[in-house]
Amino acid sequence: MNHAQTLHHLTESLPHDPIAHMQKRGFLECSITPTFLASAMQHVTCGMTGMTENNDLAALFQSSSLGPDDVPGWEYDSGLWRRNVREQKWFFYYLDRGETMRNLFKTDAPIIFFEKFLRTLNDTCAAARAVVQLWADEFDRKHPLASPSGALGPRVNTGKCVTRVLRYLPRAETADDATVHIDRSACTVHWKSTRQGLRIFDPNREVHEAKETADDTIAIFPGKKFAAVTRGVFGFGTPHGVKEHARIVPGAEDRFALVSFVHIPLSINDVAWYLAHQNETDALEKRCIMT
């Protein structure tokens, strides 16, 4: 993947004040070179399908925790996981800096059959970190005193990145495919979905749709860690969910999505602020209703 070309396109499309755009719509859409996602989605869709079609094979990649996050009760997941009671979908979590790969080697998972899949996820983590670095550096420049615990940019470089592949399976009812929530990350990069379904809420709880099926456009929005380090001055993060009516149609193809979560380390005071305002965050999620 050509990260330099991707970031060149992104830099050209980054608004003068990206936070102002996020505050207005809840998210930021940026242009990238289309070859980046065309290649990535081909590899992740093929890999995720192969990994989840066989239960014995899927068990070899089963999810495990790779340690706690800064907020008590939060953990970093790695590997494959199936949610089949509420939302009917598969997840695969990939932690960068070699964390997922070391864990897979340790568990003797047959990674040789999924080298392109795993390499693509590693490349996507690197691209997500670079994308969010641009956003964070611009934020620090425009709002140098917004974070009492220090600038965002340097922490993007030291934090973790998790890239998640999702495979949404057929379902009989028209319930939410992903309930409304705010991500734990500092910033989320929603790369692409194979079908529309993502619903993003702005600060007035109005619903927006991103160009999520396009190869040349990505959506970026802040999460709970951004709210914590900026003490909620720019909101509590962006509520979003997924509801795709086409999934209940007999014979409909599964929906795949590729998303990265860029985390930053939190200070003790950042964590304390989040815990003190968690009820407000939870209430905001519940007030956002998808139809």
Coordinates of C-alpha atoms in Angstrom, one line a residue:
M1 CA 0.0 0.0 0.0
N2 CA 1.3 3.5 -0.9
H3 CA 1.0 5.4 2.4
A4 CA 2.7 8.5 1.0
Q5 CA 0.2 8.8 -1.8
T6 CA -2.7 8.1 0.5
L7 CA -1.6 10.8 2.9
H8 CA -0.9 13.2 0.1
H9 CA -4.6 13.0 -1.0
L10 CA -5.7 13.2 2.7
T11 CA -3.6 16.3 3.3
E12 CA -5.2 18.0 0.3
S13 CA -8.7 17.3 1.6
L14 CA -8.2 18.0 5.3
P15 CA -10.3 21.1 6.2
H16 CA -8.7 24.2 7.8
D17 CA -10.2 23.3 11.2
P18 CA -11.1 19.6 11.2
I19 CA -12.5 19.8 14.7
A20 CA -15.0 22.4 13.7
H21 CA -16.2 20.1 10.9
M22 CA -16.4 17.2 13.3
Q23 CA -18.4 19.3 15.8
K24 CA -20.9 20.2 13.1
R25 CA -21.6 16.8 11.6
G26 CA -20.0 14.5 14.1
F27 CA -17.4 13.2 11.6
L28 CA -14.9 14.3 9.0
E29 CA -14.8 12.9 5.4
C30 CA -11.5 12.9 3.6
S31 CA -10.3 11.8 0.2
I32 CA -7.6 9.2 -0.3
T33 CA -6.2 7.5 -3.3
P34 CA -8.6 4.7 -4.3
T35 CA -6.0 2.0 -4.8
F36 CA -5.4 1.9 -1.1
L37 CA -8.8 0.6 -0.2
A38 CA -9.5 -1.4 -3.3
S39 CA -6.5 -3.6 -2.4
A40 CA -7.2 -3.7 1.3
M41 CA -10.8 -4.8 1.1
Q42 CA -10.0 -7.5 -1.4
H43 CA -7.6 -9.1 1.0
V44 CA -9.6 -8.7 4.2
T45 CA -12.9 -9.9 2.7
C46 CA -11.2 -13.0 1.3
G47 CA -9.3 -13.7 4.5
M48 CA -12.3 -13.1 6.8
T49 CA -14.5 -15.4 4.7
G50 CA -11.9 -18.2 4.7
M51 CA -11.3 -17.9 8.4
T52 CA -14.9 -17.9 9.4
E53 CA -16.4 -20.6 7.1
N54 CA -14.9 -23.5 9.0
N55 CA -15.6 -23.7 12.8
D56 CA -12.5 -25.7 13.5
L57 CA -10.3 -23.2 11.7
A58 CA -12.1 -20.3 13.4
A59 CA -11.4 -21.8 16.8
L60 CA -7.7 -21.6 16.1
F61 CA -7.9 -17.8 15.8
Q62 CA -10.3 -17.3 18.8
S63 CA -10.1 -14.0 20.6
S64 CA -8.1 -13.4 23.7
S65 CA -7.3 -10.3 25.8
L66 CA -3.8 -8.8 25.3
G67 CA -3.9 -6.7 28.5
P68 CA -5.9 -3.9 30.1
D69 CA -6.5 -0.4 28.8
D70 CA -6.0 2.7 30.8
V71 CA -9.6 2.8 31.9
P72 CA -10.6 0.2 34.5
G73 CA -12.6 -2.6 32.9
W74 CA -11.4 -1.9 29.4
E75 CA -9.2 -4.5 27.6
Y76 CA -7.5 -4.9 24.2
D77 CA -9.0 -7.8 22.3
S78 CA -7.0 -9.7 19.7
G79 CA -8.2 -12.4 17.2
L80 CA -11.5 -13.8 16.1
W81 CA -14.8 -13.5 18.0
R82 CA -18.4 -14.3 17.1
R83 CA -21.4 -12.4 18.4
N84 CA -24.5 -14.5 17.7
V85 CA -27.1 -13.6 20.2
R86 CA -27.8 -9.9 19.5
E87 CA -26.1 -8.8 16.3
Q88 CA -25.1 -11.9 14.3
K89 CA -21.6 -11.0 13.2
W90 CA -17.9 -12.0 13.3
F91 CA -15.1 -9.7 14.5
F92 CA -11.4 -10.0 13.9
Y93 CA -9.2 -7.7 16.0
Y94 CA -5.6 -6.9 15.0
L95 CA -3.3 -5.0 17.3
D96 CA -0.3 -3.3 15.8
R97 CA 3.4 -3.2 16.9
G98 CA 3.5 -7.0 16.6
E99 CA 1.1 -7.7 19.5
T100 CA -1.5 -9.8 17.6
M101 CA 1.2 -11.6 15.6
R102 CA 3.2 -12.6 18.7
N103 CA 0.0 -14.0 20.2
L104 CA -0.9 -15.9 17.1
F105 CA 2.6 -17.5 16.9
K106 CA 2.3 -18.4 20.6
T107 CA -1.1 -20.2 20.0
D108 CA 0.1 -22.0 16.9
A109 CA -2.6 -20.5 14.7
P110 CA -2.2 -21.5 11.0
I111 CA -1.2 -17.9 10.0
I112 CA 0.6 -19.2 6.8
F113 CA -2.8 -19.4 5.2
F114 CA -3.7 -15.8 6.0
E115 CA -0.5 -13.9 5.4
K116 CA -2.1 -11.4 3.0
F117 CA -5.0 -10.8 5.4
L118 CA -2.7 -10.2 8.4
R119 CA -0.2 -8.1 6.4
T120 CA -3.0 -5.9 5.1
L121 CA -4.3 -5.4 8.7
N122 CA -0.8 -4.4 9.8
D123 CA -0.5 -1.9 6.9
T124 CA -3.9 -0.6 7.7
C125 CA -2.9 0.1 11.3
A126 CA 0.1 2.0 10.0
A127 CA -2.0 4.1 7.7
A128 CA -4.6 4.8 10.4
R129 CA -2.0 6.0 12.8
A130 CA -0.6 8.3 10.0
V131 CA -4.1 9.6 9.2
V132 CA -4.9 10.4 12.9
Q133 CA -1.4 11.9 13.4
L134 CA -2.3 14.5 10.7
W135 CA -5.6 15.2 12.4
A136 CA -4.0 15.4 15.9
D137 CA -1.2 17.7 14.8
E138 CA -3.7 20.0 13.2
F139 CA -5.8 19.9 16.4
D140 CA -2.8 20.7 18.6
R141 CA -1.9 23.7 16.3
K142 CA -5.4 25.1 16.4
H143 CA -6.2 24.3 20.0
P144 CA -2.8 24.2 21.8
L145 CA -4.3 24.4 25.4
A146 CA -7.2 22.1 24.8
S147 CA -5.7 19.1 26.6
P148 CA -4.6 19.6 30.2
S149 CA -2.5 16.4 30.1
G150 CA -0.5 17.3 27.0
A151 CA -0.8 17.5 23.2
L152 CA -2.5 14.8 21.3
G153 CA 0.1 14.4 18.5
P154 CA 3.0 12.9 20.5
R155 CA 0.6 10.5 22.1
V156 CA -0.7 9.1 18.8
N157 CA 2.8 7.9 18.1
T158 CA 3.1 6.1 21.5
G159 CA -0.4 4.7 21.7
K160 CA -1.9 1.5 20.3
C161 CA -3.8 1.0 17.1
V162 CA -6.5 -1.8 16.6
T163 CA -7.9 -2.6 13.2
R164 CA -11.1 -4.5 13.2
V165 CA -12.7 -6.5 10.3
L166 CA -16.4 -7.3 10.6
R167 CA -18.5 -9.8 8.8
Y168 CA -22.3 -9.2 9.3
L169 CA -24.3 -12.3 8.8
P170 CA -27.9 -12.7 7.6
R171 CA -30.6 -12.2 10.2
A172 CA -34.4 -12.5 10.4
E173 CA -35.4 -9.4 12.3
T174 CA -34.9 -5.7 11.6
A175 CA -33.0 -4.9 14.9
D176 CA -29.9 -2.8 15.0
D177 CA -26.9 -4.5 13.4
A178 CA -24.6 -2.5 15.8
T179 CA -26.2 -0.7 18.6
V180 CA -25.5 3.0 19.0
H181 CA -22.2 3.6 20.8
I182 CA -19.2 5.8 21.2
D183 CA -15.8 4.2 20.5
R184 CA -13.2 3.9 23.3
S185 CA -10.5 5.2 21.0
A186 CA -9.1 8.8 20.7
C187 CA -10.1 8.7 17.0
T188 CA -11.7 6.1 14.7
V189 CA -10.9 5.7 11.0
H190 CA -13.8 4.1 9.2
W191 CA -12.2 2.8 6.0
K192 CA -14.9 1.1 4.1
S193 CA -18.0 -1.1 4.1
T194 CA -19.2 -3.3 1.3
R195 CA -22.8 -2.0 1.8
Q196 CA -24.3 1.1 3.4
G197 CA -25.5 0.9 7.0
L198 CA -23.4 3.1 9.1
R199 CA -25.4 5.9 10.9
I200 CA -23.4 8.7 12.5
F201 CA -25.1 11.2 14.9
D202 CA -24.1 14.9 15.0
P203 CA -24.3 17.0 18.3
N204 CA -28.0 17.6 17.6
R205 CA -28.5 13.9 17.3
E206 CA -29.3 14.2 13.6
V207 CA -28.3 11.1 11.6
H208 CA -25.8 11.3 8.7
E209 CA -24.5 8.6 6.3
A210 CA -20.9 8.5 5.2
K211 CA -19.6 7.5 1.8
E212 CA -18.7 4.2 3.3
T213 CA -18.7 2.1 0.2
A214 CA -16.3 4.3 -1.8
D215 CA -12.7 3.5 -2.3
D216 CA -11.6 7.2 -2.3
T217 CA -13.3 8.5 0.9
I218 CA -12.8 7.7 4.6
A219 CA -14.7 8.9 7.7
I220 CA -12.9 10.0 10.8
F221 CA -14.6 10.7 14.2
P222 CA -13.5 11.2 17.8
G223 CA -14.1 8.7 20.7
K224 CA -14.2 8.6 24.4
K225 CA -10.4 9.1 24.9
F226 CA -10.5 12.3 23.0
A227 CA -13.3 13.5 25.2
A228 CA -11.3 12.5 28.3
V229 CA -8.2 14.4 27.3
T230 CA -10.1 17.5 26.2
R231 CA -12.5 17.3 29.2
G232 CA -15.6 17.2 27.1
V233 CA -15.1 20.7 25.7
F234 CA -15.5 19.3 22.2
G235 CA -18.2 16.8 23.1
F236 CA -18.2 13.2 24.5
G237 CA -17.3 11.6 21.2
T238 CA -19.4 10.6 18.2
P239 CA -22.3 8.2 18.7
H240 CA -22.8 5.8 15.8
G241 CA -24.3 2.5 14.9
V242 CA -25.2 0.2 12.0
K243 CA -28.6 -0.6 10.6
E244 CA -28.9 -2.3 7.2
H245 CA -32.3 -3.4 6.1
A246 CA -30.9 -5.4 3.2
R247 CA -29.5 -8.0 5.6
I248 CA -33.0 -9.5 6.2
V249 CA -33.5 -10.1 2.4
P250 CA -33.1 -13.8 1.6
G251 CA -29.9 -14.5 -0.3
A252 CA -28.3 -11.1 0.5
E253 CA -24.6 -11.1 0.6
D254 CA -22.8 -10.6 3.9
R255 CA -21.7 -7.1 4.8
F256 CA -18.0 -6.5 5.5
A257 CA -16.4 -3.5 7.1
L258 CA -12.9 -2.3 7.9
V259 CA -12.3 0.0 10.8
S260 CA -9.3 1.2 12.8
F261 CA -9.2 2.6 16.3
V262 CA -6.2 4.8 17.2
H263 CA -5.7 5.0 21.0
I264 CA -3.5 7.3 23.0
P265 CA -2.2 6.9 26.6
L266 CA -4.3 8.6 29.3
S267 CA -3.1 10.3 32.4
I268 CA -4.5 9.6 35.8
N269 CA -6.6 12.8 35.6
D270 CA -7.8 11.9 32.1
V271 CA -9.1 8.6 33.5
A272 CA -10.7 10.2 36.5
W273 CA -12.5 12.7 34.3
Y274 CA -13.9 10.0 32.1
L275 CA -15.1 7.9 35.0
A276 CA -16.7 11.0 36.6
H277 CA -18.6 11.6 33.3
Q278 CA -19.3 8.1 32.2
N279 CA -23.0 8.3 33.0
E280 CA -23.3 11.3 30.7
T281 CA -21.6 9.4 27.9
D282 CA -23.9 6.4 28.5
A283 CA -27.0 8.7 28.4
L284 CA -25.9 10.2 25.1
E285 CA -25.6 6.8 23.5
K286 CA -29.1 5.9 24.7
R287 CA -30.6 9.1 23.4
C288 CA -29.5 8.4 19.8
I289 CA -32.1 6.2 18.1
M290 CA -31.7 4.6 14.7
T291 CA -34.8 4.1 12.6

